[in-house]
Coordinates of C-alpha atoms in Angstrom, one line a residue:
Chain A
M1 CA 14.1 -21.0 30.8
K2 CA 13.8 -17.0 31.5
I3 CA 13.6 -15.5 28.1
P4 CA 14.4 -11.2 28.3
K5 CA 11.7 -9.6 28.0
Q6 CA 11.1 -6.7 24.9
P7 CA 11.3 -3.1 25.8
F8 CA 8.6 -1.7 27.0
N9 CA 8.9 1.6 24.8
Q10 CA 9.8 -0.8 21.8
K11 CA 6.6 -2.5 22.0
I12 CA 4.4 0.5 22.2
L13 CA 6.1 1.8 18.9
R14 CA 5.7 -1.1 17.2
Y15 CA 1.7 -0.8 18.3
I16 CA 1.5 2.2 17.1
I17 CA 3.3 1.4 14.1
T18 CA 0.5 -1.9 13.1
F19 CA -2.1 0.9 14.7
L20 CA -1.3 3.5 11.9
I21 CA -1.1 1.0 9.1
V22 CA -4.5 -0.2 9.8
I23 CA -6.3 2.4 10.5
G24 CA -4.2 4.3 7.4
S25 CA -5.3 1.9 4.5
I26 CA -9.1 1.4 6.3
W27 CA -9.8 5.5 6.2
S28 CA -7.8 5.7 2.9
A29 CA -10.2 2.4 1.5
S30 CA -13.4 4.5 2.5
G31 CA -12.5 7.5 1.4
L32 CA -12.0 5.4 -2.2
E33 CA -14.9 3.4 -1.6
I34 CA -13.0 0.4 -2.8
T35 CA -13.9 -3.0 -1.6
P36 CA -12.5 -6.4 -1.2
E37 CA -15.1 -7.1 -4.1
R38 CA -13.5 -4.8 -6.3
F39 CA -9.8 -6.5 -6.2
L40 CA -11.3 -9.6 -6.4
T41 CA -12.6 -8.9 -9.5
A42 CA -9.9 -7.1 -11.0
P43 CA -7.8 -9.9 -12.3
S44 CA -10.5 -11.2 -14.4
K45 CA -10.6 -7.5 -15.7
V46 CA -7.0 -7.2 -16.4
W47 CA -7.2 -10.6 -17.9
I48 CA -9.5 -9.1 -20.3
L49 CA -7.6 -6.6 -21.6
I50 CA -4.4 -8.6 -21.9
S51 CA -6.2 -11.2 -24.0
A52 CA -7.5 -8.5 -26.1
M53 CA -3.9 -7.6 -26.9
F54 CA -3.0 -10.8 -27.9
P55 CA -2.0 -11.9 -31.1
L56 CA 0.0 -8.3 -31.5
D57 CA -0.1 -6.1 -34.2
L58 CA 3.3 -6.8 -35.6
S59 CA 2.7 -5.0 -38.9
E60 CA 5.2 -3.4 -40.7
E61 CA 3.2 -0.2 -40.2
A62 CA 2.7 -0.6 -36.4
F63 CA 6.5 -0.8 -36.0
S64 CA 7.1 2.4 -38.5
R65 CA 5.2 4.3 -36.0
I66 CA 6.6 2.8 -33.0
V67 CA 10.2 2.1 -33.2
P68 CA 10.8 6.3 -33.5
K69 CA 8.5 7.3 -31.2
V70 CA 10.4 4.7 -28.4
G71 CA 13.8 6.0 -29.8
E72 CA 12.5 9.7 -29.6
S73 CA 11.9 8.3 -25.7
L74 CA 15.1 7.2 -25.6
F75 CA 16.6 10.7 -27.0
I76 CA 14.6 12.6 -24.7
A77 CA 15.9 10.7 -21.3
W78 CA 19.4 11.0 -22.4
A79 CA 19.7 14.8 -23.5
G80 CA 17.6 15.1 -20.0
T81 CA 20.5 13.2 -18.4
V82 CA 23.5 15.4 -20.3
I83 CA 21.3 18.6 -18.9
G84 CA 21.0 17.4 -15.5
A85 CA 25.0 15.7 -15.5
I86 CA 26.0 19.5 -16.5
F87 CA 24.4 21.5 -14.4
S88 CA 24.2 19.2 -11.4
F89 CA 27.9 18.9 -11.2
P90 CA 29.0 22.4 -10.6
V91 CA 26.0 22.8 -8.4
S92 CA 26.6 19.8 -6.2
F93 CA 30.2 21.5 -4.8
L94 CA 27.6 24.2 -4.1
A95 CA 26.0 22.4 -1.8
A96 CA 28.3 20.4 -0.7
N97 CA 29.0 21.6 3.3
N98 CA 32.5 20.1 3.2
V99 CA 33.9 22.4 -0.2
A100 CA 31.3 25.2 0.0
L101 CA 31.0 27.6 2.5
N102 CA 28.0 27.2 5.4
M103 CA 25.4 29.6 4.2
V104 CA 26.0 28.8 0.5
S105 CA 25.7 24.7 0.9
R106 CA 22.3 25.3 3.2
V107 CA 20.7 27.6 0.0
T108 CA 21.8 25.6 -2.4
K109 CA 20.7 22.4 -1.0
Q110 CA 17.1 23.9 -0.3
I111 CA 16.9 25.1 -4.3
L112 CA 17.5 21.7 -5.1
N113 CA 15.0 20.4 -2.7
I114 CA 12.5 22.7 -4.5
I115 CA 13.4 21.5 -7.8
R116 CA 13.2 18.0 -6.8
A117 CA 9.7 18.4 -6.0
F118 CA 8.4 19.3 -9.2
P119 CA 7.5 16.0 -10.5
E120 CA 8.4 15.8 -14.5
L121 CA 5.1 15.8 -15.8
I122 CA 4.1 19.6 -14.2
L123 CA 7.5 20.5 -15.2
A124 CA 6.5 19.0 -18.8
F125 CA 3.3 20.9 -19.1
V126 CA 3.9 24.1 -17.4
F127 CA 7.0 24.4 -20.6
L128 CA 4.5 23.1 -23.0
P129 CA 2.9 26.2 -24.3
I130 CA 6.5 27.6 -24.4
T131 CA 8.2 25.2 -25.9
G132 CA 5.3 23.3 -27.8
L133 CA 4.1 20.3 -28.3
G134 CA 7.6 17.8 -28.9
P135 CA 10.2 16.2 -27.3
L136 CA 12.4 19.8 -26.6
T137 CA 9.4 19.8 -23.9
G138 CA 10.1 16.8 -22.4
T139 CA 13.9 17.2 -22.3
L140 CA 13.5 20.0 -20.5
A141 CA 11.2 18.7 -18.1
V142 CA 13.4 15.7 -17.1
G143 CA 16.9 17.7 -17.8
I144 CA 15.4 19.8 -15.1
H145 CA 14.5 17.5 -12.6
S146 CA 17.1 15.7 -12.9
I147 CA 19.5 18.9 -11.9
G148 CA 17.4 18.4 -8.6
T149 CA 17.6 14.9 -8.0
L150 CA 21.1 14.5 -9.0
G151 CA 22.6 17.3 -7.4
K152 CA 21.5 16.3 -4.2
L153 CA 22.9 12.7 -4.4
S154 CA 26.8 14.2 -6.3
S155 CA 26.8 16.7 -3.3
E156 CA 26.2 13.8 -0.7
V157 CA 28.8 11.7 -2.3
I158 CA 31.3 14.7 -2.0
E159 CA 30.2 15.4 1.4
G160 CA 31.3 11.4 2.3
I161 CA 35.1 11.5 0.6
D162 CA 38.2 11.3 2.5
E163 CA 39.7 14.5 3.9
G164 CA 43.2 13.1 3.9
P165 CA 43.9 13.6 0.2
L166 CA 43.4 17.7 0.4
E167 CA 45.3 18.0 3.3
S168 CA 48.1 16.7 1.7
I169 CA 47.4 18.8 -1.1
K170 CA 46.7 22.1 1.0
S171 CA 50.1 21.0 2.5
S172 CA 52.2 20.9 -0.5
G173 CA 51.1 24.3 -1.5
G174 CA 47.8 23.7 -3.7
S175 CA 45.3 26.5 -4.1
K176 CA 41.8 25.8 -3.2
L177 CA 41.2 25.0 -6.8
S178 CA 43.9 22.4 -7.4
E179 CA 42.5 20.9 -3.8
L180 CA 39.0 20.7 -5.7
L181 CA 40.6 19.3 -8.9
F182 CA 42.7 16.7 -7.7
G183 CA 41.6 16.4 -4.6
V184 CA 37.6 16.0 -5.1
V185 CA 37.3 15.1 -8.1
P186 CA 39.3 11.4 -8.7
Q187 CA 37.8 10.6 -5.5
V188 CA 33.5 11.2 -6.4
M189 CA 34.0 10.6 -10.1
P190 CA 33.4 6.9 -10.3
T191 CA 30.4 7.0 -8.0
I192 CA 28.5 10.5 -9.4
T193 CA 29.0 8.6 -13.3
S194 CA 27.6 5.6 -11.6
Y195 CA 24.6 8.2 -10.6
W196 CA 24.2 9.5 -13.7
L197 CA 23.4 6.0 -15.7
Y198 CA 21.1 5.7 -12.6
R199 CA 19.6 8.1 -13.5
F200 CA 19.1 7.7 -17.0
E201 CA 17.7 4.6 -16.4
I202 CA 14.4 6.2 -13.9
N203 CA 14.7 9.4 -17.1
L204 CA 13.8 6.8 -19.7
R205 CA 11.0 5.7 -17.9
A206 CA 10.0 9.1 -16.5
S207 CA 10.3 10.2 -20.9
A208 CA 8.2 7.4 -21.5
V209 CA 5.1 8.3 -20.0
L210 CA 5.6 12.3 -20.9
G211 CA 4.1 11.9 -24.0
V212 CA 0.8 11.8 -22.5
V213 CA 0.7 15.5 -22.3
G214 CA 2.2 15.6 -25.5
A215 CA 5.9 16.0 -24.4
G216 CA 7.0 13.4 -27.1
G217 CA 7.6 10.1 -26.3
V218 CA 6.3 6.9 -26.6
G219 CA 3.6 7.8 -23.9
A220 CA 1.5 9.3 -26.4
E221 CA 1.4 6.5 -28.7
L222 CA -0.2 4.1 -26.1
I223 CA -2.9 6.6 -24.4
N224 CA -3.8 7.2 -28.4
Q225 CA -4.0 3.1 -29.1
L226 CA -6.1 2.6 -26.1
R227 CA -8.5 5.5 -26.6
F228 CA -9.1 4.1 -29.5
R229 CA -9.2 0.5 -28.0
D230 CA -7.0 -0.7 -31.0
F231 CA -5.9 -3.0 -28.1
P232 CA -3.5 -5.1 -30.9
R233 CA -1.2 -2.1 -31.4
A234 CA -1.3 -0.9 -27.8
G235 CA 0.2 -4.3 -26.9
T236 CA 2.7 -4.0 -29.7
V237 CA 3.8 -0.3 -28.2
L238 CA 4.0 -2.5 -24.4
V239 CA 6.1 -5.1 -25.6
V240 CA 8.4 -2.5 -27.4
T241 CA 9.1 -0.7 -24.8
I242 CA 9.1 -3.0 -22.3
L243 CA 12.2 -4.5 -24.3
M244 CA 14.0 -1.2 -24.8
V245 CA 14.1 -0.6 -20.9
L246 CA 15.6 -3.6 -19.9
I247 CA 17.9 -3.8 -22.6
V248 CA 18.9 -0.4 -21.7
D249 CA 18.6 -1.3 -17.5
T250 CA 20.9 -4.3 -18.3
I251 CA 23.6 -2.6 -20.1
S252 CA 23.5 0.3 -17.7
A253 CA 23.8 -1.8 -14.8
A254 CA 26.8 -3.9 -16.4
I255 CA 28.3 -0.5 -17.1
R256 CA 27.8 1.0 -13.4
R257 CA 29.0 -2.2 -12.0
R258 CA 32.4 -1.9 -13.5
I259 CA 32.7 1.5 -12.7
I260 CA 32.3 1.0 -9.1
K261 CA 34.3 -2.1 -8.9
G262 CA 37.1 -1.3 -11.3
R263 CA 38.5 -3.4 -14.1
E264 CA 40.8 -6.8 -12.3
I265 CA 43.8 -6.2 -13.3
K266 CA 46.4 -9.1 -13.3
V267 CA 49.3 -9.0 -11.0
Chain B
M1 CA 73.2 13.3 -6.7
E2 CA 69.8 12.3 -8.3
K3 CA 68.0 9.6 -7.0
K4 CA 65.4 7.7 -9.2
I5 CA 62.5 6.8 -8.2
K6 CA 60.6 4.0 -9.8
V7 CA 56.6 5.5 -10.4
P8 CA 54.4 2.4 -11.6
K9 CA 53.4 2.5 -15.0
K10 CA 49.6 3.5 -15.4
P11 CA 47.4 0.7 -17.0
L12 CA 46.6 1.4 -19.8
P13 CA 42.8 2.6 -20.4
S14 CA 40.6 -0.4 -21.0
L15 CA 38.5 -0.9 -24.6
L16 CA 35.6 0.3 -22.4
T17 CA 37.0 3.6 -21.9
V18 CA 38.6 3.7 -25.6
L19 CA 35.1 3.0 -26.9
G20 CA 32.3 4.5 -24.5
Y21 CA 34.1 8.4 -23.8
P22 CA 33.3 9.3 -27.9
F23 CA 30.0 7.2 -28.0
A24 CA 28.5 8.9 -25.1
I25 CA 29.7 12.3 -26.5
F26 CA 28.4 11.4 -30.0
F27 CA 24.9 9.8 -28.8
S28 CA 24.4 13.2 -26.7
I29 CA 25.3 15.2 -29.8
Y30 CA 22.9 13.0 -31.5
S31 CA 19.9 13.0 -29.2
F32 CA 20.0 16.7 -28.9
L33 CA 20.2 17.0 -33.1
Q34 CA 17.0 14.5 -32.5
I35 CA 15.0 16.0 -30.1
G36 CA 15.2 18.8 -32.3
F37 CA 16.9 22.1 -30.4
N38 CA 16.4 25.0 -32.6
L39 CA 17.6 28.3 -30.6
E40 CA 15.8 30.2 -33.3
D41 CA 12.5 28.3 -32.8
F42 CA 13.4 28.6 -28.7
K43 CA 13.9 32.3 -29.1
R44 CA 10.3 33.3 -30.8
N45 CA 8.8 30.5 -28.5
L46 CA 9.8 32.4 -25.5
E47 CA 8.0 35.4 -26.7
N48 CA 4.8 33.4 -25.8
R49 CA 6.0 32.7 -22.6
R50 CA 3.5 35.2 -21.3
I51 CA 0.4 32.9 -21.8
V52 CA 2.5 30.7 -18.8
T53 CA 4.4 33.3 -16.5
D54 CA 1.8 36.1 -16.5
P55 CA -1.0 34.3 -14.7
L56 CA 1.9 32.2 -12.8
F57 CA 1.8 35.3 -10.8
N58 CA -1.8 36.0 -10.5
P59 CA -2.8 32.7 -8.2
K60 CA -6.8 31.7 -7.7
W61 CA -6.5 30.5 -4.8
E62 CA -9.9 30.6 -3.4
W63 CA -11.0 28.7 -6.2
A64 CA -7.8 25.8 -5.5
I65 CA -8.8 25.3 -2.6
E66 CA -12.1 25.1 -2.8
N67 CA -12.4 22.6 -5.8
A68 CA -9.0 21.1 -5.4
S69 CA -8.9 19.9 -1.0
Q70 CA -11.3 17.3 -1.8
A71 CA -8.7 15.5 -4.8
L72 CA -5.7 16.2 -2.6
L73 CA -7.1 13.9 0.1
E74 CA -8.2 11.4 -2.7
T75 CA -4.5 11.8 -3.9
I76 CA -3.2 10.9 -0.2
Q77 CA -5.4 8.0 0.1
I78 CA -4.5 6.2 -3.0
A79 CA -0.7 6.8 -2.1
I80 CA -1.3 5.5 1.6
L81 CA -3.4 2.6 0.7
A82 CA -1.2 1.5 -2.4
S83 CA 2.1 1.8 -0.3
I84 CA 1.0 -0.5 2.1
L85 CA -0.9 -3.1 0.0
G86 CA 2.4 -3.1 -2.5
C87 CA 4.9 -3.6 0.1
F88 CA 3.0 -6.8 2.2
I89 CA 2.7 -7.8 -1.2
A90 CA 6.1 -7.8 -1.9
L91 CA 7.0 -8.6 1.0
P92 CA 6.8 -12.5 0.5
L93 CA 7.8 -12.0 -2.4
S94 CA 11.4 -11.1 -2.5
F95 CA 11.7 -13.6 -0.2
Y96 CA 11.4 -16.1 -2.9
A97 CA 13.4 -13.7 -5.2
S98 CA 16.5 -14.0 -3.2
R99 CA 19.5 -16.2 -3.4
A100 CA 19.6 -16.7 0.3
T101 CA 16.5 -18.1 1.3
N102 CA 15.0 -19.5 -1.9
Q103 CA 17.4 -23.1 -2.6
T104 CA 15.5 -24.2 -5.6
T105 CA 17.1 -22.1 -9.0
V106 CA 14.5 -22.6 -11.6
S107 CA 11.7 -20.9 -9.0
Y108 CA 14.2 -18.1 -8.1
Y109 CA 14.9 -16.9 -11.2
I110 CA 10.7 -17.1 -11.8
Y111 CA 10.2 -14.7 -9.0
K112 CA 13.2 -12.8 -10.2
S113 CA 12.2 -12.3 -13.5
F114 CA 8.6 -11.4 -12.6
L115 CA 9.5 -8.7 -10.7
N116 CA 11.9 -6.9 -13.0
F117 CA 9.4 -7.4 -15.1
I118 CA 6.8 -4.8 -13.5
R119 CA 9.9 -2.7 -13.0
T120 CA 10.2 -1.7 -16.1
I121 CA 6.9 -0.7 -16.7
P122 CA 6.6 3.0 -15.7
D123 CA 4.4 4.4 -13.1
L124 CA 1.8 6.2 -15.5
F125 CA 1.4 2.7 -18.2
W126 CA 0.1 0.7 -15.5
A127 CA -2.4 3.8 -14.7
M128 CA -3.2 3.7 -18.4
L129 CA -3.9 0.2 -18.4
F130 CA -5.6 0.0 -15.2
T131 CA -8.0 2.6 -16.5
V132 CA -9.1 0.8 -19.3
A133 CA -9.4 -2.5 -17.5
V134 CA -11.2 -1.3 -14.2
G135 CA -12.6 2.0 -15.5
I136 CA -11.8 5.3 -14.8
G137 CA -11.7 6.5 -11.0
P138 CA -9.2 6.2 -7.9
F139 CA -9.1 2.0 -8.1
A140 CA -7.3 2.2 -10.8
G141 CA -4.7 4.7 -9.7
V142 CA -4.7 2.6 -6.2
L143 CA -3.7 -0.7 -8.7
A144 CA -1.6 1.2 -10.6
L145 CA 0.3 2.2 -7.5
I146 CA 0.7 -1.2 -5.9
M147 CA 2.3 -2.4 -9.2
F148 CA 4.9 0.3 -8.4
S149 CA 5.7 0.0 -5.1
M150 CA 5.7 -3.8 -5.4
A151 CA 8.3 -3.4 -7.9
I152 CA 10.6 -1.5 -6.1
M153 CA 10.2 -3.1 -2.7
G154 CA 10.6 -6.2 -4.4
K155 CA 14.0 -5.3 -5.6
L156 CA 15.4 -3.4 -2.9
L157 CA 14.1 -6.6 -0.6
S158 CA 15.3 -9.0 -2.5
E159 CA 18.4 -7.4 -2.3
T160 CA 18.8 -7.1 1.6
I161 CA 17.8 -10.7 1.4
D162 CA 21.1 -11.8 -0.1
S163 CA 23.5 -10.0 1.8
I164 CA 21.3 -11.2 5.4
D165 CA 23.6 -13.1 7.9
L166 CA 23.2 -16.2 7.4
G167 CA 24.2 -17.9 10.7
P168 CA 20.6 -18.0 12.6
L169 CA 18.8 -19.2 9.5
E170 CA 21.5 -22.4 10.1
A171 CA 21.0 -22.2 14.0
A172 CA 17.0 -22.2 13.3
K173 CA 17.3 -25.4 10.5
A174 CA 19.8 -27.2 13.2
S175 CA 17.4 -27.5 15.9
G176 CA 14.9 -28.8 13.7
A177 CA 12.7 -25.9 12.2
K178 CA 11.4 -26.1 8.5
H179 CA 12.7 -23.6 5.6
N180 CA 9.6 -21.8 5.7
Q181 CA 10.0 -21.3 9.5
A182 CA 13.4 -20.7 9.7
V183 CA 13.0 -18.3 7.0
F184 CA 10.1 -16.6 9.6
S185 CA 12.1 -16.5 12.4
S186 CA 15.6 -16.1 12.1
A187 CA 15.8 -14.3 8.6
L188 CA 12.4 -12.1 8.8
P189 CA 13.9 -10.3 12.0
Q190 CA 16.7 -9.4 10.1
I191 CA 15.2 -7.1 7.5
L192 CA 12.9 -5.9 9.0
P193 CA 14.3 -2.5 10.0
N194 CA 15.1 -2.3 6.4
F195 CA 11.8 -2.8 5.5
T196 CA 10.5 0.1 7.2
A197 CA 12.5 2.3 5.9
Y198 CA 11.6 1.1 2.0
F199 CA 8.7 1.4 3.1
L200 CA 9.0 5.2 4.2
Y201 CA 10.7 5.6 0.9
I202 CA 8.5 4.3 -1.1
F203 CA 4.9 6.0 0.3
E204 CA 7.0 9.3 -0.4
L205 CA 7.7 8.0 -4.2
C206 CA 3.6 7.2 -3.9
I207 CA 3.1 10.7 -3.3
R208 CA 4.9 12.0 -5.8
A209 CA 3.8 9.4 -8.1
S210 CA 0.0 9.6 -7.5
V211 CA 0.0 13.7 -8.0
I212 CA 0.0 12.9 -11.5
L213 CA -2.3 10.0 -11.9
G214 CA -5.5 11.8 -12.7
L215 CA -3.5 13.2 -15.7
V216 CA -4.8 9.7 -17.2
G217 CA -7.8 9.6 -15.4
A218 CA -7.1 7.1 -12.5
G219 CA -8.0 9.6 -9.4
G220 CA -6.4 12.3 -7.3
V221 CA -5.8 15.7 -7.3
G222 CA -4.1 15.4 -11.5
R223 CA -7.3 15.3 -12.8
I224 CA -8.4 18.7 -11.3
I225 CA -4.7 20.0 -13.0
E226 CA -5.4 18.1 -16.6
T227 CA -8.6 20.0 -16.9
Q228 CA -7.4 23.4 -16.1
R229 CA -4.4 22.9 -18.4
I230 CA -6.7 22.4 -21.6
F231 CA -7.9 25.7 -20.8
L232 CA -5.0 26.9 -20.1
R233 CA -6.0 28.4 -17.0
F234 CA -2.4 28.4 -15.5
D235 CA -4.0 30.9 -12.4
R236 CA -5.9 28.2 -11.5
I237 CA -3.0 25.6 -11.5
T238 CA -0.3 27.7 -9.6
P239 CA -1.8 27.6 -6.2
I240 CA -2.9 24.0 -6.6
I241 CA 0.8 23.1 -7.3
V242 CA 1.6 25.2 -4.7
L243 CA -0.4 23.2 -2.5
I244 CA 0.8 19.5 -3.8
L245 CA 4.4 21.0 -2.8
I246 CA 3.2 22.2 0.5
A247 CA 1.7 18.3 1.2
V248 CA 4.7 16.9 -0.6
I249 CA 7.0 18.7 1.4
A250 CA 5.0 18.0 4.7
I251 CA 4.7 14.2 4.5
E252 CA 8.0 13.8 3.5
Q253 CA 9.6 15.8 6.7
F254 CA 6.8 13.6 8.7
S255 CA 8.6 10.4 7.1
V256 CA 11.9 11.5 7.9
W257 CA 10.7 12.3 11.3
L258 CA 9.8 8.8 11.5
R259 CA 12.4 6.8 10.0
R260 CA 14.8 8.5 12.4
K261 CA 12.8 7.4 15.5
I262 CA 12.5 3.6 14.5
L263 CA 15.9 3.0 13.5

């Protein structure tokens, strides 16, 4: 039986990729002085840590410290997402090349790229000396980073719209503003709202981490308990955080699905 | 003569919309109150900005290149190793976590919830846990990012496997292949292009994430940022951040180019 041969250059590409992956991992592992034995002994060490966490510290005092911190993370994530949503929405129109002028769109996209390149934590400790230790710093960091990511995603949604409604508004005498208001916004709103919620889920994880530099949230609690070797309480912090993230993720995913798919209307 | 056009009635807003919007607005206001946004304090604090902003524009380039380039290389190595290992561990796992290739309901739910579970823990939390478990250093960072990339790859890939074409799978089984053989020969080739694209995307995420690992002692350039931050040496931090940005953007451009080449 004749089996068609794979084209030559595809084969070469495949070999190059395999080669890159192998060389890349060997180079990195040797640079970091990581040996296979370390990977083999790691699980038992992790197991020691996990068993030190149980039984969890379920005292009332622990909860009265942890729950407000977890709540603070939630508020930081939400407020940051709100900042991101409010500011990224108009910016995304400027960045979309089918709505804004070509020059404007290109410049705005570059600005968004630069904003996106700063991780939240880096932003957080640039703000720390200005806004002080506390949740405000975290909110600003999360919010500004969200402007970058949401602006990019939203502008891509706007670029993918159907131009038909815009044309019909133009042909019936609508102004540029009404084109945007009645042609673009209704088309993009569901997707953009679902991106906001999606960003909220990501921000929740980011805000949990921000406490490490003192920018508010549950991260500070975890790192302190680990430093003082109070493992049962560190375990409680972890479990409460995981539960909160799971609950918020589930709710948010359900709402997103509802927004994208729409309500079933019985005819 | 006037002709009446029948306009279909607008459906009533659903309960979700009626309750959702006020709740969202209320929750936003409540959040802003909770984080303690205070215009007075904010204004007063803005006067402190000189501590940060003055040194920001007076960067010490020689110092940064001398001290941070080694750590920056370490950061990139952590990201390479972790994303490769994490993604290749996730590859078999996601076949088990997909309805299309795993018929056993119980094990499907076990794998699926395992992947969901590791996804709930943020990257830096993993790093903190691993620094305690295996000691301070880049190895903890590698382990943390393996978990991080495994979680994302598992989610993305298992959802892709859910939507593969089941025809080839059936054909392989009809010609006598066992389940594993059928999956290997007809499901795996279908998702390989997606796998490569996701891998490059995760590699970018890992590069960004590995920058901050050093803050908790898990290796990389974050360690140097952390020590300089404590002394408020923003004149030294600025060039490091610029170096990181250049590296991140360069790697991103490379990965975008490679993705276009492959797909």
